[in-house]
Amino acid sequence: MEEASSSSGHPRHGDPPPHHVLGYGGFHGGAMPNHSMPSATFFEQDGGGGGAYFGELEEAFMHQVATFSSSGGRRAAHQQQTPTATSTIAHHHGHSNAMPVVAVAAGGARPPPTLDIFPAWPMASLSLHHTPKEGSNVTADSTDSESSSKNNMNKDSSDHHHQQGLVGVVTVASQFHQIPEQYQPQHHQQKMATSSTHSDRTGKALDPKTTRRLAQNREAARKSRLRKKAYIQQLESGKLKLAQLEQDLQRARSQGLLVGGAPGGNSSAGAAMFDAEYNRWLDDDSRRMVELRGGLHAHLPDSDLRAIIDDALNHYDELFRLKGAAARTDVFHLITGMWATPAERCFLWMGGFRPSDLLKACTLVPQLDPLTEQQMVGICGLEQSLLQAEEALTQGLEQLHQSLAVTVAGSGCLADDANIGSFMGDMAVALGKLSNLEGFVIQADNLRQQTLHQMHRILTVRQAARCFLAIGEYHNRLRALSSLWASRPREILMPDEGNCGQLSIAAHPSESQYSAF
Amino acid sequence: MAAERVKRLASERAVVIFGMSNCYMCHAVQTLFTQLGVSWTVHELDKDPRGKDVERALAGMVGRSPSVPTVFIGGTLVGPTDRVMSLHLGGQLVPLLRQAGALWL
C-alpha cells in the first residue's frame, strides 16, 4: 500500500520495462520513470478513469489490499502503472475516497503473469475518457464471468465502449489538456456514486432482491477470484519446486552420483558412490579392451602390448581398491551384488566373479598362441591353489552364516514373550558377527586380484593380451545377457510338437530381436 | 615381553595360527591348511589371559588391524590371511610348508 501511495511520479524504478504503456497510447518504455508533464497528465487521467472504473470493484479488491506485495511482475506492469497513477490522482485531485484507489493499486499489481484476470483493463480504462459516465458498464464487462448480472445489464454498451477504447488509443494523445478538465467533475460524481449501488447509472429500477442478487454475485466473483489466485500460487510454487528439483538432478548427474539405469536400487550414499565409480570403471575398461584388441590385430611389438596389458592390470587393481573402500562403507551392497547386472549376480561369489572362472579364459583361449608345457603346469597349479583358497573362504563364510543364524534365533524360543528382553543383546552380538563380512569380501577380491597378476606372470604378452580380452568379453556377454533377458518377449508360449520343445510363437519375435546380432 | 612370547609360541610348531574364537577368517585359514594336509596349532587370544598383550604385539608385527589371524610357519612370520593366500596362489606356500617340515607329500 505504501508503495502505491507514496510516489507521485516515480512509482517503480525496479519495474520491468513499461512497454505495456503502449496500450495507453504509445508511450515507450522509459517514459514512465521520467515523467514529463504531459505523460503524467495522461496517466493521471487514465488512472482517474481507472479509479472510477474500479470503484465498482472495491469489495473485490479489499483482500488484495491486505496481501499487496510487489510481486506483480511483467504482465502487471501496465496495471501497476495505472493504479500508481491512480494514487497520483489521489494526491493531485485531493480525492477523499482514497480507499478504492489504493485498492486498485493493490489489485492492479496482484494478478500474476500467467493469468490475465482483467484482460479488458486498458480498453475499458481508455473508453472512460469518452464516456466517464458509463464507467460502471465497462466495469461489469471486465469483471469475472460470475458477475453475470452486471454483464447482462451492460452488454449492449460494452461493445460501444470497446470501440471507443480503440479509438481512444489512437487519439488520446491529443486529448491531454481537454479531458482532464472535463474529467474531474465527472470523476467527483462517480466517486460519490461509488458508495451507493450503481442502479441509477444502469437505469434499471432497483429492488431489494436485485440488490441482494448483485451482492451475492459480487461475493461469488470475489470468492472465485480468491480461489483462482490460490490455485495459481500453488501452480507457481510447484513450478518453482520442479525447476529446483531438475536443477539438483542435473547437478547430481554431472557429479556422477546418479546413474540412470544403474542396476539395482541404491540404498545408501556409499552404494550410490560405488555404483557411479564402477560405471565409470566399466567405461574405462571397455576403452582399454578396444585398445588391446586394436593392438593385437595391428601386431604391435610385444613391448607396446605389454604396456597396454600392464595398464589394464593396474586398472583392475583400481577396481579392487574401489571395492575395498565400498566393502567398508556398505558391505551388503557388494555382497548381494546390487552393483552388478542380474546375470552377473546369478554367478556371484562373495561379492564378485569367481576367480577360478577366469582361468577358463586361459585354457580355452590360446589357440593361436598355445601354452607351453611349463605354462600348463603353472596354470594348473594356479587353478588348484585357487580352488583351495576359494573353498577355505567359502567354508569360513558358511560358518559365519551358521553362527549368525544361531545368534538371530536367540537363546530361547522366538515365539515366547520372555525373550524380548534378550533382543538387544542378541542384536548386538549379531552386529559384531556381521562385521566379519567385510573381511570375506576383501579376501575374495584379493583372490581375484592375485589370479589376474599370476596369469600375467605365467602367460606371454600375446597370450595375456588375448586372455584379458577374453575376460573382458566374457563379462560383457554376461551383462548383455541381463539386458536381453529383461527385454525378451513374454507371450503365452505353446510348445510345438514338431520342434522338440521349441516354442513356436516366441520364435518369430526372438528371431527379429536377435537378428541384429 | 609379549613379542618374545609370540616368538616362543610360534616356534613350538611348524604352523602356528594366532586367532580368536569368534574370528571366522581364522576358520577359513585353518580350512586352507587342512586342505593342504598340514597340521596346525591355533592360539585363541580371547581365551588367553595375556591375549591382549599378544594381540598388541602381533599388531605391531603385522602393521595393521585386525591383527588376527596371523600365521607363523617354521617360526617365521608369514602374515595375515591375504598374505597367506597370495603366497599360495603364487605357489610359494607349499615349498614354505615343506621347508618347515609341515608337509611331507
Coordinates of C-alpha atoms in Angstrom, one line a residue:
Chain A
M1 CA 0.0 0.0 0.0
E2 CA 2.7 2.3 0.9
E3 CA 4.3 1.7 -2.4
A4 CA 1.2 2.6 -4.2
S5 CA 0.5 5.8 -2.5
S6 CA 3.9 7.1 -1.7
S7 CA 5.4 8.1 -5.0
S8 CA 4.0 10.8 -7.1
G9 CA 5.9 10.4 -10.3
H10 CA 8.3 7.6 -9.9
P11 CA 6.3 4.6 -9.0
R12 CA 8.6 1.7 -9.6
H13 CA 12.2 2.1 -10.6
G14 CA 12.9 -1.6 -10.5
D15 CA 9.9 -2.4 -12.5
P16 CA 10.1 -4.2 -15.8
P17 CA 10.2 -2.1 -18.9
P18 CA 6.9 -0.4 -19.1
H19 CA 6.3 -1.3 -22.7
H20 CA 2.8 -2.1 -21.7
V21 CA 2.4 1.6 -21.7
L22 CA 1.9 1.3 -25.4
G23 CA -1.6 0.1 -24.6
Y24 CA -2.2 3.5 -23.3
G25 CA -1.4 5.4 -26.3
G26 CA 2.1 4.6 -27.4
F27 CA 4.4 5.8 -24.6
H28 CA 7.6 3.9 -24.9
G29 CA 9.5 2.5 -22.0
G30 CA 11.5 4.9 -20.1
A31 CA 8.8 7.5 -20.2
M32 CA 7.3 6.1 -17.1
P33 CA 10.0 6.7 -14.6
N34 CA 10.8 10.0 -16.1
H35 CA 7.5 11.7 -16.1
S36 CA 7.1 14.7 -18.2
M37 CA 4.1 16.8 -17.6
P38 CA 2.0 15.5 -20.5
S39 CA 2.6 11.9 -19.7
A40 CA 1.9 12.5 -16.1
T41 CA -1.3 14.1 -17.1
F42 CA -2.1 11.2 -19.3
F43 CA -1.7 8.7 -16.7
E44 CA -3.5 10.7 -14.2
Q45 CA -6.5 10.9 -16.4
D46 CA -6.1 7.3 -17.2
G47 CA -5.8 6.5 -13.7
G48 CA -8.7 8.7 -12.9
G49 CA -10.7 6.7 -15.3
G50 CA -9.4 3.6 -13.8
G51 CA -10.2 4.8 -10.3
A52 CA -13.8 5.3 -11.3
Y53 CA -13.7 2.2 -13.1
F54 CA -12.7 0.2 -10.2
G55 CA -14.9 2.0 -7.8
E56 CA -17.4 -0.7 -8.5
L57 CA -14.9 -3.4 -7.6
E58 CA -13.9 -2.0 -4.3
E59 CA -15.3 -5.0 -2.5
A60 CA -13.4 -7.5 -4.6
F61 CA -10.1 -5.8 -4.1
M62 CA -10.3 -5.5 -0.3
H63 CA -8.5 -8.7 0.1
Q64 CA -5.9 -7.8 -2.4
V65 CA -5.1 -4.7 -0.4
A66 CA -4.4 -6.8 2.6
T67 CA -2.0 -9.0 0.7
F68 CA -0.5 -6.5 -1.6
S69 CA 3.1 -7.1 -2.5
S70 CA 5.3 -6.0 -5.3
S71 CA 5.2 -9.4 -7.0
G72 CA 3.1 -8.2 -9.8
G73 CA 5.8 -8.9 -12.4
R74 CA 6.0 -8.2 -16.0
R75 CA 2.5 -8.7 -17.1
A76 CA 1.0 -6.4 -14.5
A77 CA 3.3 -3.6 -15.5
H78 CA 0.6 -1.6 -17.1
Q79 CA -1.8 -2.4 -14.4
Q80 CA 0.8 -1.3 -11.9
Q81 CA 1.2 1.9 -13.6
T82 CA -2.4 2.7 -13.7
P83 CA -3.0 2.1 -10.0
T84 CA 0.0 4.1 -9.1
A85 CA -1.0 6.9 -11.4
T86 CA -4.4 6.5 -9.8
S87 CA -2.8 7.1 -6.5
T88 CA -1.2 10.1 -8.1
I89 CA -4.6 11.4 -8.7
A90 CA -5.5 11.0 -5.1
H91 CA -2.7 13.4 -4.4
H92 CA -3.3 15.8 -7.2
H93 CA -7.0 16.0 -7.1
G94 CA -7.4 15.6 -3.5
H95 CA -9.8 12.8 -3.6
S96 CA -11.2 11.8 -0.3
N97 CA -12.1 8.4 -1.3
A98 CA -8.6 7.0 -1.4
M99 CA -9.6 3.5 -0.5
P100 CA -10.7 2.2 -3.8
V101 CA -7.8 3.9 -5.4
V102 CA -5.4 2.1 -3.2
A103 CA -7.4 -1.0 -3.6
V104 CA -7.0 -0.5 -7.3
A105 CA -3.3 -0.1 -6.9
A106 CA -3.1 -3.3 -4.9
G107 CA -5.4 -5.0 -7.2
G108 CA -3.6 -4.0 -10.2
A109 CA -0.3 -5.3 -9.0
R110 CA -1.7 -8.6 -7.8
P111 CA -2.6 -10.6 -10.9
P112 CA 0.3 -12.9 -11.7
P113 CA 1.8 -13.0 -15.2
T114 CA 0.3 -16.3 -16.0
L115 CA -3.3 -15.5 -15.7
D116 CA -4.9 -12.3 -17.2
I117 CA -7.7 -11.9 -14.9
F118 CA -8.6 -8.4 -16.1
P119 CA -7.9 -8.5 -19.8
A120 CA -10.2 -5.7 -20.7
W121 CA -8.4 -3.3 -18.5
P122 CA -6.8 -0.9 -21.0
M123 CA -9.7 -0.9 -23.3
A124 CA -12.2 -0.2 -20.5
S125 CA -10.0 2.5 -19.0
L126 CA -9.5 4.2 -22.2
S127 CA -13.1 4.1 -23.1
L128 CA -13.8 6.0 -19.9
H129 CA -12.1 9.0 -21.4
H130 CA -15.0 9.4 -23.7
T131 CA -17.8 8.2 -21.6
P132 CA -16.9 8.5 -17.9
K133 CA -20.5 8.3 -17.0
E134 CA -20.7 4.8 -18.3
G135 CA -17.7 3.6 -16.4
S136 CA -19.8 1.1 -14.5
N137 CA -20.9 -0.6 -17.6
V138 CA -17.3 -1.2 -18.6
T139 CA -16.6 -2.3 -15.1
A140 CA -19.1 -5.0 -15.4
D141 CA -17.5 -6.1 -18.6
S142 CA -14.1 -6.7 -17.2
T143 CA -15.1 -8.5 -14.0
D144 CA -15.3 -12.2 -13.9
S145 CA -17.9 -14.0 -15.7
E146 CA -19.5 -14.8 -12.4
S147 CA -20.8 -11.3 -12.2
S148 CA -23.1 -12.2 -15.0
S149 CA -25.8 -9.9 -13.9
K150 CA -23.6 -6.9 -14.5
N151 CA -22.7 -8.2 -17.8
N152 CA -26.2 -8.7 -18.8
M153 CA -27.1 -5.2 -17.9
N154 CA -24.2 -3.7 -19.7
K155 CA -23.8 -5.9 -22.7
D156 CA -25.0 -3.5 -25.2
S157 CA -23.0 -0.6 -24.1
S158 CA -19.8 -2.7 -23.8
D159 CA -19.2 -3.1 -27.5
H160 CA -19.6 0.6 -27.9
H161 CA -17.1 1.3 -25.2
H162 CA -14.6 -1.1 -26.6
Q163 CA -14.7 0.6 -29.9
Q164 CA -14.3 3.9 -28.2
G165 CA -11.4 2.4 -26.3
L166 CA -9.7 1.6 -29.6
V167 CA -10.3 5.0 -30.8
G168 CA -9.0 6.3 -27.6
V169 CA -5.7 4.5 -28.1
V170 CA -5.1 6.4 -31.2
T171 CA -6.4 9.8 -30.4
V172 CA -5.8 10.0 -26.7
A173 CA -2.5 11.9 -27.1
S174 CA -4.4 14.8 -28.5
Q175 CA -6.8 15.0 -25.7
F176 CA -4.4 15.6 -22.9
H177 CA -5.4 19.0 -22.0
Q178 CA -9.0 18.7 -22.7
I179 CA -10.0 15.7 -21.0
P180 CA -8.6 16.3 -17.5
E181 CA -10.7 19.4 -17.2
Q182 CA -13.9 17.8 -18.2
Y183 CA -13.0 14.7 -16.4
Q184 CA -12.6 16.0 -13.0
P185 CA -16.2 16.9 -12.2
Q186 CA -17.4 13.6 -13.6
H187 CA -14.8 11.8 -11.6
H188 CA -16.1 13.5 -8.5
Q189 CA -19.6 12.4 -9.4
Q190 CA -18.5 8.9 -9.8
K191 CA -16.7 8.9 -6.6
M192 CA -19.8 9.9 -4.8
A193 CA -21.8 7.4 -6.6
T194 CA -19.3 4.7 -5.7
S195 CA -20.6 4.1 -2.3
S196 CA -24.1 3.7 -3.5
T197 CA -25.2 1.0 -5.8
H198 CA -24.9 1.7 -9.5
S199 CA -28.6 1.3 -10.1
D200 CA -29.1 4.9 -11.2
R201 CA -26.4 4.5 -13.8
T202 CA -27.8 1.4 -15.3
G203 CA -31.2 3.0 -15.4
K204 CA -33.0 0.0 -14.0
A205 CA -35.3 0.0 -11.1
L206 CA -33.7 -1.4 -8.1
D207 CA -35.4 -3.7 -5.7
P208 CA -34.0 -5.5 -2.7
K209 CA -34.0 -8.8 -4.5
T210 CA -31.8 -7.4 -7.2
T211 CA -29.6 -5.7 -4.7
R212 CA -29.1 -8.9 -2.9
R213 CA -28.5 -10.8 -6.1
L214 CA -25.9 -8.3 -7.1
A215 CA -24.2 -8.5 -3.8
Q216 CA -24.2 -12.3 -4.0
N217 CA -22.8 -12.2 -7.4
R218 CA -20.1 -9.8 -6.3
E219 CA -19.3 -12.1 -3.4
A220 CA -19.2 -15.1 -5.7
A221 CA -17.0 -13.3 -8.1
R222 CA -14.7 -12.4 -5.2
K223 CA -14.5 -15.9 -3.9
S224 CA -13.8 -17.3 -7.3
R225 CA -11.0 -14.8 -7.8
L226 CA -9.6 -15.8 -4.4
R227 CA -9.7 -19.5 -5.4
K228 CA -8.1 -18.8 -8.7
K229 CA -5.4 -16.8 -7.1
A230 CA -4.7 -19.6 -4.6
Y231 CA -4.6 -22.2 -7.4
I232 CA -2.2 -20.0 -9.4
Q233 CA 0.0 -19.6 -6.4
Q234 CA 0.1 -23.4 -5.9
L235 CA 1.0 -23.9 -9.5
E236 CA 3.7 -21.3 -9.4
S237 CA 5.3 -22.7 -6.3
G238 CA 5.0 -26.2 -7.8
K239 CA 6.7 -25.0 -10.9
L240 CA 9.5 -23.4 -8.9
K241 CA 9.9 -26.6 -7.0
L242 CA 10.1 -28.6 -10.1
A243 CA 12.7 -26.3 -11.6
Q244 CA 14.7 -26.6 -8.5
L245 CA 14.5 -30.4 -8.5
E246 CA 15.5 -30.6 -12.1
Q247 CA 18.5 -28.4 -11.3
D248 CA 19.5 -30.6 -8.4
L249 CA 19.1 -33.6 -10.6
Q250 CA 21.3 -32.1 -13.3
R251 CA 23.9 -31.2 -10.8
A252 CA 23.9 -34.7 -9.2
R253 CA 24.1 -36.3 -12.6
S254 CA 27.0 -34.3 -13.7
Q255 CA 28.8 -35.2 -10.5
G256 CA 28.2 -38.8 -11.3
L257 CA 26.2 -39.5 -8.2
L258 CA 23.1 -40.7 -10.1
V259 CA 23.4 -43.1 -13.0
G260 CA 20.3 -43.6 -14.9
G261 CA 19.6 -47.2 -15.4
A262 CA 22.2 -48.4 -12.8
P263 CA 21.4 -52.0 -11.9
G264 CA 19.7 -52.3 -8.6
G265 CA 18.4 -49.6 -6.3
N266 CA 20.8 -47.5 -4.2
S267 CA 20.0 -47.6 -0.6
S268 CA 23.0 -45.7 0.8
A269 CA 25.3 -42.9 -0.3
G270 CA 28.3 -45.3 -0.2
A271 CA 26.4 -47.7 -2.5
A272 CA 25.5 -44.9 -4.9
M273 CA 29.0 -43.6 -5.0
F274 CA 30.4 -47.1 -5.7
D275 CA 27.8 -47.6 -8.4
A276 CA 28.9 -44.4 -10.1
E277 CA 32.6 -45.2 -9.8
Y278 CA 32.0 -48.7 -11.0
N279 CA 30.2 -47.5 -14.1
R280 CA 33.0 -45.1 -14.8
W281 CA 35.4 -48.0 -14.4
L282 CA 33.4 -50.1 -16.9
D283 CA 33.6 -47.3 -19.4
D284 CA 37.4 -47.0 -18.9
D285 CA 37.7 -50.8 -19.2
S286 CA 35.9 -51.0 -22.4
R287 CA 38.2 -48.3 -23.8
R288 CA 41.2 -50.4 -22.8
M289 CA 39.7 -53.5 -24.3
V290 CA 39.3 -51.7 -27.6
E291 CA 42.9 -50.5 -27.4
L292 CA 44.1 -54.0 -26.6
R293 CA 42.1 -55.6 -29.4
G294 CA 43.4 -53.0 -31.8
G295 CA 47.0 -53.6 -30.6
L296 CA 46.6 -57.4 -31.1
H297 CA 45.3 -57.0 -34.6
A298 CA 47.8 -54.4 -35.6
H299 CA 50.5 -56.9 -34.5
L300 CA 52.2 -54.3 -32.3
P301 CA 55.6 -55.2 -30.9
D302 CA 55.5 -57.0 -27.6
S303 CA 56.8 -54.1 -25.6
D304 CA 53.8 -51.9 -26.7
L305 CA 51.4 -54.7 -26.0
R306 CA 53.0 -55.2 -22.6
A307 CA 52.5 -51.6 -21.8
I308 CA 48.8 -51.9 -22.6
I309 CA 48.4 -55.0 -20.6
D310 CA 50.2 -53.5 -17.6
D311 CA 47.9 -50.6 -17.9
A312 CA 44.8 -52.9 -17.9
L313 CA 46.2 -54.8 -14.9
N314 CA 46.6 -51.5 -13.0
H315 CA 43.0 -50.7 -13.9
Y316 CA 41.9 -53.9 -12.4
D317 CA 43.8 -53.1 -9.2
E318 CA 42.0 -49.8 -9.2
L319 CA 38.7 -51.7 -9.3
F320 CA 39.6 -53.8 -6.3
R321 CA 40.7 -50.7 -4.4
L322 CA 37.2 -49.2 -5.1
K323 CA 35.6 -52.4 -4.0
G324 CA 37.6 -52.5 -0.8
A325 CA 36.5 -49.0 0.1
A326 CA 32.9 -49.9 -0.7
A327 CA 33.2 -53.0 1.5
R328 CA 34.0 -50.8 4.4
T329 CA 31.1 -48.5 3.8
D330 CA 28.4 -50.8 2.6
V331 CA 29.3 -54.5 2.6
F332 CA 25.7 -55.6 1.9
H333 CA 25.7 -53.7 -1.3
L334 CA 28.7 -55.5 -2.5
I335 CA 28.0 -59.0 -1.2
T336 CA 24.4 -59.0 -2.6
G337 CA 25.7 -57.9 -5.9
M338 CA 23.3 -54.9 -6.2
W339 CA 26.0 -53.2 -8.2
A340 CA 26.1 -55.9 -10.9
T341 CA 23.7 -56.9 -13.6
P342 CA 21.3 -59.7 -12.8
A343 CA 23.2 -62.3 -14.8
E344 CA 26.4 -61.5 -13.1
R345 CA 24.5 -61.6 -9.8
C346 CA 23.4 -65.1 -10.6
F347 CA 27.0 -66.3 -10.7
L348 CA 28.1 -64.1 -7.9
W349 CA 30.6 -65.5 -5.4
M350 CA 31.4 -63.4 -2.4
G351 CA 30.7 -60.1 -3.9
G352 CA 32.1 -60.6 -7.4
F353 CA 33.1 -63.1 -10.1
R354 CA 34.5 -66.4 -9.1
P355 CA 38.3 -66.3 -9.6
S356 CA 38.6 -69.8 -10.9
D357 CA 36.2 -68.8 -13.7
L358 CA 38.9 -66.6 -15.1
L359 CA 41.1 -69.5 -15.7
K360 CA 38.7 -70.8 -18.3
A361 CA 39.9 -67.9 -20.4
C362 CA 43.4 -69.2 -20.1
T363 CA 42.7 -72.8 -21.0
L364 CA 40.1 -72.2 -23.8
V365 CA 41.5 -69.1 -25.5
P366 CA 45.1 -69.7 -26.5
Q367 CA 44.6 -71.3 -29.9
L368 CA 46.9 -69.1 -31.9
D369 CA 49.3 -68.8 -29.0
P370 CA 49.3 -72.3 -27.4
L371 CA 50.5 -72.7 -23.8
T372 CA 53.9 -74.4 -23.3
E373 CA 54.2 -77.4 -21.0
Q374 CA 55.6 -75.2 -18.3
Q375 CA 52.8 -72.8 -18.7
M376 CA 50.3 -75.5 -18.4
V377 CA 51.8 -76.7 -15.2
G378 CA 51.8 -73.2 -13.9
I379 CA 48.2 -72.6 -14.8
C380 CA 47.1 -76.0 -13.4
G381 CA 48.9 -75.2 -10.1
L382 CA 47.3 -71.8 -10.0
E383 CA 43.9 -73.4 -10.5
Q384 CA 44.4 -75.9 -7.8
S385 CA 45.6 -73.3 -5.3
L386 CA 42.8 -71.0 -6.3
L387 CA 40.2 -73.7 -5.7
Q388 CA 41.6 -74.5 -2.3
A389 CA 41.6 -70.8 -1.3
E390 CA 38.1 -70.4 -2.6
E391 CA 37.0 -73.4 -0.6
A392 CA 38.6 -72.1 2.5
L393 CA 36.9 -68.7 2.2
T394 CA 33.6 -70.3 1.4
Q395 CA 33.8 -72.5 4.4
G396 CA 34.7 -69.6 6.6
L397 CA 31.7 -67.7 5.3
E398 CA 29.5 -70.7 5.8
Q399 CA 30.5 -70.9 9.4
L400 CA 29.7 -67.2 9.8
H401 CA 26.2 -67.8 8.3
Q402 CA 25.5 -70.6 10.7
S403 CA 26.7 -68.7 13.7
L404 CA 24.7 -65.7 12.7
A405 CA 21.6 -67.8 12.3
V406 CA 22.0 -69.1 15.8
T407 CA 22.5 -65.6 17.2
V408 CA 19.5 -64.2 15.5
A409 CA 17.4 -67.2 16.7
G410 CA 18.4 -66.2 20.2
S411 CA 18.9 -68.4 23.3
G412 CA 15.3 -69.3 23.9
C413 CA 12.3 -69.8 21.7
L414 CA 11.4 -66.8 19.4
A415 CA 7.7 -67.4 20.0
D416 CA 8.0 -66.8 23.7
D417 CA 7.4 -63.3 25.0
A418 CA 10.0 -63.8 27.7
N419 CA 12.8 -63.5 25.1
I420 CA 12.0 -59.9 24.1
G421 CA 14.4 -58.8 26.8
S422 CA 17.3 -60.6 25.1
F423 CA 16.5 -58.9 21.8
M424 CA 19.0 -56.1 22.1
G425 CA 21.7 -58.4 23.4
D426 CA 21.2 -60.8 20.5
M427 CA 21.2 -57.9 18.1
A428 CA 24.5 -56.6 19.5
V429 CA 26.2 -60.0 19.1
A430 CA 24.8 -60.4 15.6
L431 CA 26.1 -56.9 14.6
G432 CA 29.5 -58.0 15.8
K433 CA 29.4 -61.1 13.7
L434 CA 28.2 -59.2 10.6
S435 CA 31.3 -57.1 10.7
N436 CA 33.2 -60.2 9.6
L437 CA 31.5 -59.9 6.2
E438 CA 33.8 -57.1 5.3
G439 CA 36.9 -59.3 5.7
F440 CA 35.5 -62.0 3.5
V441 CA 34.6 -59.7 0.6
I442 CA 38.1 -58.1 0.8
Q443 CA 39.8 -61.5 0.9
A444 CA 37.7 -62.6 -2.1
D445 CA 38.7 -59.5 -4.0
N446 CA 42.3 -60.3 -3.1
L447 CA 42.0 -63.7 -4.7
R448 CA 40.6 -62.1 -7.9
Q449 CA 43.4 -59.6 -8.0
Q450 CA 46.1 -62.2 -7.3
T451 CA 44.7 -64.5 -10.0
L452 CA 45.0 -61.8 -12.6
H453 CA 48.5 -61.0 -11.5
Q454 CA 49.5 -64.7 -11.7
M455 CA 48.0 -65.1 -15.1
H456 CA 50.0 -62.1 -16.2
R457 CA 53.1 -63.6 -14.8
I458 CA 52.7 -67.1 -16.3
L459 CA 51.5 -66.1 -19.8
T460 CA 53.4 -64.4 -22.6
V461 CA 52.5 -61.0 -23.7
R462 CA 50.3 -62.0 -26.5
Q463 CA 48.7 -64.8 -24.5
A464 CA 48.0 -62.4 -21.7
A465 CA 46.5 -59.9 -24.2
R466 CA 44.1 -62.5 -25.5
C467 CA 43.2 -63.7 -22.1
F468 CA 42.5 -60.3 -20.8
L469 CA 40.3 -59.6 -23.9
A470 CA 38.5 -62.9 -23.3
I471 CA 37.8 -62.0 -19.7
G472 CA 36.5 -58.6 -20.7
E473 CA 34.4 -60.0 -23.4
Y474 CA 33.0 -62.7 -21.1
H475 CA 31.8 -60.1 -18.6
N476 CA 30.4 -58.0 -21.5
R477 CA 28.4 -61.0 -22.6
L478 CA 27.1 -61.6 -19.1
R479 CA 25.9 -58.0 -18.9
A480 CA 24.4 -58.2 -22.4
L481 CA 22.6 -61.4 -21.3
S482 CA 21.0 -59.5 -18.5
S483 CA 19.6 -56.8 -20.8
L484 CA 18.4 -59.3 -23.3
W485 CA 16.8 -61.4 -20.7
A486 CA 15.0 -58.4 -19.3
S487 CA 13.7 -57.4 -22.7
R488 CA 12.7 -60.8 -24.0
P489 CA 9.2 -61.2 -25.4
R490 CA 6.9 -62.7 -22.8
E491 CA 3.9 -64.0 -24.6
I492 CA 2.0 -67.1 -23.9
L493 CA 4.0 -69.8 -25.5
M494 CA 2.7 -73.0 -26.9
P495 CA 5.1 -75.9 -27.1
D496 CA 5.4 -77.1 -30.7
E497 CA 5.3 -80.8 -31.0
G498 CA 7.4 -80.9 -34.1
N499 CA 10.2 -78.8 -32.8
C500 CA 11.1 -80.9 -29.8
G501 CA 10.0 -78.4 -27.2
Q502 CA 10.8 -75.2 -29.1
L503 CA 8.3 -72.5 -28.5
S504 CA 6.8 -71.6 -31.8
I505 CA 5.0 -68.3 -31.0
A506 CA 8.0 -66.7 -29.4
A507 CA 10.3 -67.8 -32.2
H508 CA 9.5 -65.0 -34.5
P509 CA 9.9 -62.1 -32.2
S510 CA 13.1 -63.7 -30.9
E511 CA 14.5 -64.1 -34.4
S512 CA 13.9 -60.5 -35.2
Q513 CA 15.2 -59.4 -31.8
Y514 CA 18.4 -61.3 -32.2
S515 CA 18.8 -60.9 -35.9
A516 CA 20.9 -57.8 -35.3
F517 CA 23.4 -59.9 -33.6
Chain B
M1 CA 57.9 -59.3 26.6
A2 CA 54.8 -60.2 24.7
A3 CA 56.8 -60.3 21.4
E4 CA 59.1 -62.9 22.9
R5 CA 56.1 -64.9 24.0
V6 CA 54.8 -64.8 20.4
K7 CA 58.2 -65.9 19.1
R8 CA 58.3 -68.7 21.5
L9 CA 54.8 -69.9 20.8
A10 CA 55.4 -69.6 17.1
S11 CA 58.4 -71.8 17.2
E12 CA 56.7 -74.6 19.0
R13 CA 55.0 -76.0 15.9
A14 CA 55.5 -75.9 12.2
V15 CA 52.3 -74.0 11.6
V16 CA 51.1 -71.7 14.3
I17 CA 48.0 -69.6 13.9
F18 CA 47.1 -66.8 16.2
G19 CA 43.3 -66.2 16.2
M20 CA 40.2 -65.7 18.2
S21 CA 37.3 -68.0 18.8
N22 CA 34.8 -65.5 17.2
C23 CA 37.0 -64.9 14.1
Y24 CA 35.7 -66.6 11.1
M25 CA 38.6 -65.7 8.9
C26 CA 40.7 -67.7 11.3
H27 CA 38.5 -70.6 10.5
A28 CA 39.0 -70.1 6.8
V29 CA 42.8 -70.1 7.2
Q30 CA 42.5 -73.3 9.2
T31 CA 40.4 -74.9 6.5
L32 CA 43.0 -74.0 3.9
F33 CA 45.8 -75.6 5.8
T34 CA 43.6 -78.7 6.4
Q35 CA 43.1 -78.9 2.7
L36 CA 46.8 -78.9 2.2
G37 CA 47.2 -81.7 4.6
V38 CA 49.0 -79.6 7.1
S39 CA 48.5 -79.9 10.9
W40 CA 48.3 -76.6 12.6
T41 CA 48.1 -75.1 16.0
V42 CA 45.8 -72.2 16.9
H43 CA 46.1 -69.9 19.9
E44 CA 42.8 -68.2 20.6
L45 CA 43.8 -64.9 22.1
D46 CA 40.4 -64.2 23.6
K47 CA 40.7 -67.3 25.7
D48 CA 44.2 -66.3 26.7
P49 CA 44.6 -64.3 29.9
R50 CA 47.5 -62.5 28.4
G51 CA 45.9 -62.3 25.0
K52 CA 45.6 -58.6 24.8
D53 CA 49.4 -58.2 25.0
V54 CA 49.9 -60.8 22.3
E55 CA 47.4 -59.1 20.2
R56 CA 49.2 -55.8 20.5
A57 CA 52.5 -57.4 19.7
L58 CA 51.0 -59.0 16.7
A59 CA 49.6 -55.8 15.5
G60 CA 53.0 -54.3 15.7
M61 CA 54.5 -57.1 13.7
V62 CA 51.8 -57.2 11.1
G63 CA 51.3 -53.5 10.9
R64 CA 47.5 -53.5 10.6
S65 CA 44.3 -54.4 12.3
P66 CA 42.7 -56.7 12.8
S67 CA 45.8 -58.5 13.9
V68 CA 44.2 -61.9 13.6
P69 CA 44.5 -64.3 12.0
T70 CA 48.3 -64.2 11.9
V71 CA 50.2 -67.2 10.6
F72 CA 53.7 -68.3 11.5
I73 CA 55.4 -71.1 9.5
G74 CA 58.5 -72.6 10.8
G75 CA 58.8 -69.9 13.5
T76 CA 58.8 -67.2 10.8
L77 CA 56.1 -64.6 10.4
V78 CA 54.1 -65.1 7.2
G79 CA 51.4 -62.7 7.9
P80 CA 47.7 -62.2 7.7
T81 CA 45.2 -64.0 5.5
D82 CA 45.7 -62.2 2.3
R83 CA 49.5 -62.8 2.5
V84 CA 48.9 -66.5 3.0
M85 CA 46.5 -66.6 0.1
S86 CA 48.8 -64.7 -2.2
L87 CA 51.7 -66.9 -1.4
H88 CA 49.6 -69.9 -2.1
L89 CA 48.4 -68.6 -5.4
G90 CA 51.9 -67.8 -6.3
G91 CA 52.8 -71.4 -5.5
Q92 CA 55.2 -70.4 -2.7
L93 CA 53.2 -71.6 0.3
V94 CA 53.7 -75.3 -0.3
P95 CA 57.5 -75.1 -0.6
L96 CA 57.5 -73.0 2.6
L97 CA 55.5 -75.6 4.4
R98 CA 57.8 -78.4 3.2
Q99 CA 60.7 -76.4 4.3
A100 CA 59.2 -76.1 7.8
G101 CA 58.5 -79.8 7.9
A102 CA 54.8 -79.4 8.0
L103 CA 54.3 -81.1 4.7
W104 CA 55.8 -84.4 3.6
L105 CA 53.8 -85.1 0.5

